[in-house]
mmCIF file of C-alpha atoms in Angstrom:
data_model
loop_
_atom_site.group_PDB
_atom_site.id
_atom_site.type_symbol
_atom_site.label_atom_id
_atom_site.label_comp_id
_atom_site.label_asym_id
_atom_site.label_seq_id
_atom_site.Cartn_x
_atom_site.Cartn_y
_atom_site.Cartn_z
ATOM 1 C CA GLU X 926 0.000 0.000 0.000
ATOM 2 C CA ASP X 927 1.339 3.387 -0.950
ATOM 3 C CA PRO X 928 2.003 5.666 2.026
ATOM 4 C CA ASP X 929 0.639 8.773 0.236
ATOM 5 C CA PRO X 930 -1.070 10.387 2.058
ATOM 6 C CA GLU X 931 0.549 9.771 5.425
ATOM 7 C CA ASP X 932 -1.645 12.322 7.193
ATOM 8 C CA ASP X 933 -4.685 14.467 6.550
ATOM 9 C CA ALA X 934 -2.776 17.644 5.651
ATOM 10 C CA TRP X 935 -6.020 19.446 4.803
ATOM 11 C CA ARG X 936 -6.575 19.765 8.568
ATOM 12 C CA GLU X 937 -3.563 22.074 8.875
ATOM 13 C CA HIS X 938 -5.558 24.777 7.123
ATOM 14 C CA ALA X 939 -9.125 23.915 8.045
ATOM 15 C CA ASP X 940 -9.962 27.636 8.018
ATOM 16 C CA ASP X 941 -10.077 27.785 4.190
ATOM 17 C CA GLU X 942 -6.457 28.841 3.887
ATOM 18 C CA GLY X 943 -3.521 26.931 2.475
ATOM 19 C CA PRO X 944 -3.088 24.447 -0.351
ATOM 20 C CA TYR X 945 -6.242 22.392 0.248
ATOM 21 C CA ASN X 946 -8.596 25.121 1.521
ATOM 22 C CA GLY X 947 -9.550 22.892 4.444
ATOM 23 C CA ASP X 948 -11.185 20.420 2.039
ATOM 24 C CA PRO X 949 -10.399 16.712 2.441
ATOM 25 C CA TYR X 950 -11.331 16.017 -1.187
ATOM 26 C CA PHE X 951 -8.816 18.534 -2.563
ATOM 27 C CA HIS X 952 -6.141 16.766 -0.555
ATOM 28 C CA GLY X 953 -7.378 13.321 -1.570
ATOM 29 C CA ILE X 954 -7.273 13.918 -5.320
ATOM 30 C CA ASN X 955 -3.659 15.011 -4.928
ATOM 31 C CA SER X 956 -2.602 11.786 -3.230
ATOM 32 C CA VAL X 957 -1.770 8.348 -4.608
ATOM 33 C CA ARG X 958 -4.545 6.447 -2.804
ATOM 34 C CA GLY X 959 -7.061 9.182 -3.598
ATOM 35 C CA ALA X 960 -6.116 8.977 -7.281
ATOM 36 C CA VAL X 961 -6.582 5.196 -7.131
ATOM 37 C CA ALA X 962 -10.079 5.722 -5.714
ATOM 38 C CA GLU X 963 -10.871 8.118 -8.566
ATOM 39 C CA ALA X 964 -9.608 5.555 -11.108
ATOM 40 C CA VAL X 965 -11.740 2.792 -9.584
ATOM 41 C CA ALA X 966 -14.762 5.107 -9.708
ATOM 42 C CA ALA X 967 -14.123 5.836 -13.388
ATOM 43 C CA LEU X 968 -13.916 2.107 -14.131
ATOM 44 C CA LEU X 969 -17.229 1.468 -12.352
ATOM 45 C CA PHE X 970 -18.981 4.355 -14.065
ATOM 46 C CA GLY X 971 -17.849 2.819 -17.344
ATOM 47 C CA ASP X 972 -19.111 -0.654 -16.411
ATOM 48 C CA ALA X 973 -20.489 -1.382 -12.944
ATOM 49 C CA GLU X 974 -20.246 -5.112 -13.668
ATOM 50 C CA ARG X 975 -16.499 -4.760 -12.998
ATOM 51 C CA PHE X 976 -17.243 -4.379 -9.307
ATOM 52 C CA PRO X 977 -16.448 -7.992 -8.318
ATOM 53 C CA LEU X 978 -12.931 -7.477 -9.688
ATOM 54 C CA LEU X 979 -12.524 -4.250 -7.717
ATOM 55 C CA GLU X 980 -14.374 -5.199 -4.545
ATOM 56 C CA ALA X 981 -11.347 -5.911 -2.326
ATOM 57 C CA LEU X 982 -9.602 -2.711 -3.388
ATOM 58 C CA THR X 983 -12.828 -0.762 -2.905
ATOM 59 C CA GLU X 984 -13.169 -2.099 0.630
ATOM 60 C CA ARG X 985 -9.656 -0.907 1.503
ATOM 61 C CA LEU X 986 -10.372 2.556 0.097
ATOM 62 C CA LEU X 987 -13.703 2.852 1.926
ATOM 63 C CA THR X 988 -12.018 2.121 5.236
ATOM 64 C CA ASP X 989 -8.825 4.085 4.619
ATOM 65 C CA PRO X 990 -7.617 5.838 7.775
ATOM 66 C CA MET X 991 -7.460 9.175 5.920
ATOM 67 C CA ALA X 992 -10.685 11.142 5.427
ATOM 68 C CA SER X 993 -9.127 12.641 2.302
ATOM 69 C CA VAL X 994 -8.921 9.224 0.618
ATOM 70 C CA ARG X 995 -12.392 8.264 1.799
ATOM 71 C CA SER X 996 -13.832 11.418 0.226
ATOM 72 C CA CYS X 997 -12.489 10.227 -3.140
ATOM 73 C CA ALA X 998 -13.881 6.744 -2.505
ATOM 74 C CA ALA X 999 -17.385 8.228 -2.286
ATOM 75 C CA ASN X 1000 -17.265 8.452 -6.084
ATOM 76 C CA ILE X 1001 -16.923 4.669 -6.234
ATOM 77 C CA LEU X 1002 -20.186 4.297 -4.350
ATOM 78 C CA THR X 1003 -21.988 6.714 -6.652
ATOM 79 C CA GLY X 1004 -20.922 4.496 -9.531
ATOM 80 C CA LEU X 1005 -22.164 1.462 -7.630
ATOM 81 C CA LEU X 1006 -25.666 2.869 -6.938
ATOM 82 C CA ASN X 1007 -27.115 1.586 -10.218
ATOM 83 C CA ARG X 1008 -25.672 -1.904 -9.750
ATOM 84 C CA ASP X 1009 -26.420 -2.520 -6.093
ATOM 85 C CA GLU X 1010 -28.171 0.287 -4.241
ATOM 86 C CA THR X 1011 -28.308 -1.582 -0.931
ATOM 87 C CA LEU X 1012 -24.578 -2.298 -0.958
ATOM 88 C CA ALA X 1013 -23.780 1.266 -2.036
ATOM 89 C CA VAL X 1014 -25.764 2.833 0.805
ATOM 90 C CA SER X 1015 -24.523 0.435 3.495
ATOM 91 C CA SER X 1016 -20.947 0.974 2.308
ATOM 92 C CA PHE X 1017 -21.518 4.735 2.343
ATOM 93 C CA LEU X 1018 -22.582 4.608 5.976
ATOM 94 C CA ARG X 1019 -19.264 2.912 6.804
ATOM 95 C CA LEU X 1020 -17.339 5.369 4.609
ATOM 96 C CA ILE X 1021 -18.580 8.388 6.557
ATOM 97 C CA ASP X 1022 -17.657 6.885 9.922
ATOM 98 C CA THR X 1023 -14.888 9.462 10.159
ATOM 99 C CA ASP X 1024 -14.390 13.208 10.549
ATOM 100 C CA ASP X 1025 -17.547 15.252 9.845
ATOM 101 C CA ALA X 1026 -15.608 17.332 7.314
ATOM 102 C CA ILE X 1027 -16.017 14.524 4.782
ATOM 103 C CA LEU X 1028 -19.755 15.268 4.728
ATOM 104 C CA ALA X 1029 -19.194 18.647 3.059
ATOM 105 C CA THR X 1030 -17.069 17.304 0.196
ATOM 106 C CA ALA X 1031 -18.424 17.319 -3.346
ATOM 107 C CA PRO X 1032 -18.355 13.518 -3.867
ATOM 108 C CA VAL X 1033 -20.187 12.854 -0.601
ATOM 109 C CA GLU X 1034 -22.819 15.479 -1.372
ATOM 110 C CA GLU X 1035 -23.270 13.985 -4.838
ATOM 111 C CA PHE X 1036 -23.787 10.506 -3.404
ATOM 112 C CA ILE X 1037 -26.319 11.820 -0.884
ATOM 113 C CA ARG X 1038 -28.208 13.669 -3.619
ATOM 114 C CA TYR X 1039 -28.599 10.528 -5.754
ATOM 115 C CA ALA X 1040 -29.310 8.219 -2.809
ATOM 116 C CA ALA X 1041 -31.887 10.605 -1.305
ATOM 117 C CA TYR X 1042 -33.668 10.886 -4.632
ATOM 118 C CA ARG X 1043 -34.059 7.092 -4.634
ATOM 119 C CA ASP X 1044 -35.002 6.674 -0.949
ATOM 120 C CA VAL X 1045 -34.532 9.573 1.431
ATOM 121 C CA THR X 1046 -35.305 7.434 4.479
ATOM 122 C CA ARG X 1047 -32.036 5.547 4.018
ATOM 123 C CA VAL X 1048 -29.912 8.700 4.213
ATOM 124 C CA ARG X 1049 -32.088 10.656 6.632
ATOM 125 C CA PRO X 1050 -29.763 9.894 9.605
ATOM 126 C CA VAL X 1051 -26.871 11.320 7.576
ATOM 127 C CA LEU X 1052 -28.842 14.471 6.777
ATOM 128 C CA GLU X 1053 -29.711 14.841 10.457
ATOM 129 C CA ARG X 1054 -26.049 14.414 11.416
ATOM 130 C CA MET X 1055 -25.089 17.095 8.912
ATOM 131 C CA LEU X 1056 -27.740 19.535 10.110
ATOM 132 C CA ASP X 1057 -26.654 18.959 13.717
ATOM 133 C CA SER X 1058 -22.951 19.427 12.965
ATOM 134 C CA ALA X 1059 -21.048 22.206 14.729
ATOM 135 C CA SER X 1060 -19.163 22.800 11.470
ATOM 136 C CA ASP X 1061 -20.785 25.536 9.383
ATOM 137 C CA LYS X 1062 -19.531 23.900 6.169
ATOM 138 C CA VAL X 1063 -21.144 20.587 7.065
ATOM 139 C CA ALA X 1064 -24.360 22.222 8.318
ATOM 140 C CA GLN X 1065 -24.633 24.235 5.096
ATOM 141 C CA ALA X 1066 -24.082 21.099 3.009
ATOM 142 C CA GLY X 1067 -26.693 19.284 5.085
ATOM 143 C CA ALA X 1068 -29.184 22.078 4.496
ATOM 144 C CA ARG X 1069 -28.504 21.921 0.750
ATOM 145 C CA GLN X 1070 -29.089 18.192 0.650
ATOM 146 C CA ALA X 1071 -32.175 18.302 2.905
ATOM 147 C CA CYS X 1072 -33.782 21.008 0.764
ATOM 148 C CA LEU X 1073 -32.929 19.181 -2.456
ATOM 149 C CA ALA X 1074 -34.432 15.995 -1.070
ATOM 150 C CA ALA X 1075 -37.588 17.851 -0.035
ATOM 151 C CA LEU X 1076 -38.112 19.024 -3.624
ATOM 152 C CA SER X 1077 -38.733 15.432 -4.696
ATOM 153 C CA ASP X 1078 -39.956 13.730 -1.503
ATOM 154 C CA MET X 1079 -42.211 15.251 1.144
ATOM 155 C CA ILE X 1080 -40.671 12.924 3.747
ATOM 156 C CA ALA X 1081 -37.687 15.295 3.770
ATOM 157 C CA GLN X 1082 -39.846 18.399 4.295
ATOM 158 C CA PRO X 1083 -39.271 18.533 8.100
ATOM 159 C CA LEU X 1084 -35.518 18.555 7.461
ATOM 160 C CA ALA X 1085 -35.883 21.382 4.948
ATOM 161 C CA GLU X 1086 -37.987 23.319 7.459
ATOM 162 C CA GLN X 1087 -35.284 22.753 10.069
ATOM 163 C CA ALA X 1088 -32.765 24.214 7.627
ATOM 164 C CA LEU X 1089 -34.940 27.238 6.888
ATOM 165 C CA ALA X 1090 -35.355 27.956 10.602
ATOM 166 C CA GLY X 1091 -31.752 27.149 11.526
ATOM 167 C CA ARG X 1092 -28.609 29.166 11.959
ATOM 168 C CA VAL X 1093 -27.016 31.222 9.196
ATOM 169 C CA ALA X 1094 -25.168 28.254 7.650
ATOM 170 C CA HIS X 1095 -28.436 26.345 7.355
ATOM 171 C CA ARG X 1096 -30.267 29.246 5.762
ATOM 172 C CA LEU X 1097 -27.428 29.804 3.295
ATOM 173 C CA GLY X 1098 -27.591 26.162 2.208
ATOM 174 C CA ALA X 1099 -31.364 26.392 1.803
ATOM 175 C CA ALA X 1100 -31.060 29.633 -0.153
ATOM 176 C CA GLU X 1101 -28.553 28.043 -2.538
ATOM 177 C CA VAL X 1102 -31.031 25.311 -3.412
ATOM 178 C CA TYR X 1103 -34.141 27.428 -3.626
ATOM 179 C CA THR X 1104 -32.570 30.177 -5.745
ATOM 180 C CA ARG X 1105 -31.367 27.586 -8.259
ATOM 181 C CA ASN X 1106 -34.758 25.889 -8.354
ATOM 182 C CA ILE X 1107 -37.075 28.902 -8.255
ATOM 183 C CA ALA X 1108 -38.942 27.750 -11.376
ATOM 184 C CA THR X 1109 -39.948 24.529 -9.597
ATOM 185 C CA ALA X 1110 -43.490 24.738 -8.252
ATOM 186 C CA ALA X 1111 -42.501 23.244 -4.891
ATOM 187 C CA VAL X 1112 -40.027 26.082 -4.333
ATOM 188 C CA ARG X 1113 -42.493 28.843 -5.065
ATOM 189 C CA THR X 1114 -44.543 27.795 -2.032
ATOM 190 C CA VAL X 1115 -41.612 27.926 0.437
#
């Protein structure tokens, strides 16, 4: 196993300064193991039936000790959603058993968006964790995902209402979604 990355260097500048802007994903894509995760994801997007060949490697990436590598591995699970939704979601729940910062990365948000569209009840605990996070980045991402989910499934409406009534980070996340979806009838009634 390649030692790169040896540590989560994105934490050194978690205040949006420095080479990774406090983003685990930016660090991950610039590491060997993160690049491997991106390559595996590309292979699965091309043909999800390759998964049995990549399953052992995928498991190692999903449980990598570095949140930066795990954020890249979220792309693998997005590619796996069409092949085996149950496995993708259960693997995702293990993937995010790490620093909350991973929840605000682009690949994790993308996975949540697709998984919530299919069955919001399966990712509801993740959305709740995000909304409850002390991190403004994570709370804002949680508000975005809760409001997006509520546009297609009324089950998520209480989470969207929580975002609308929450702190500034929550309201910013909600505003991002609603301003981009203003033409949608469901948004006009908010």
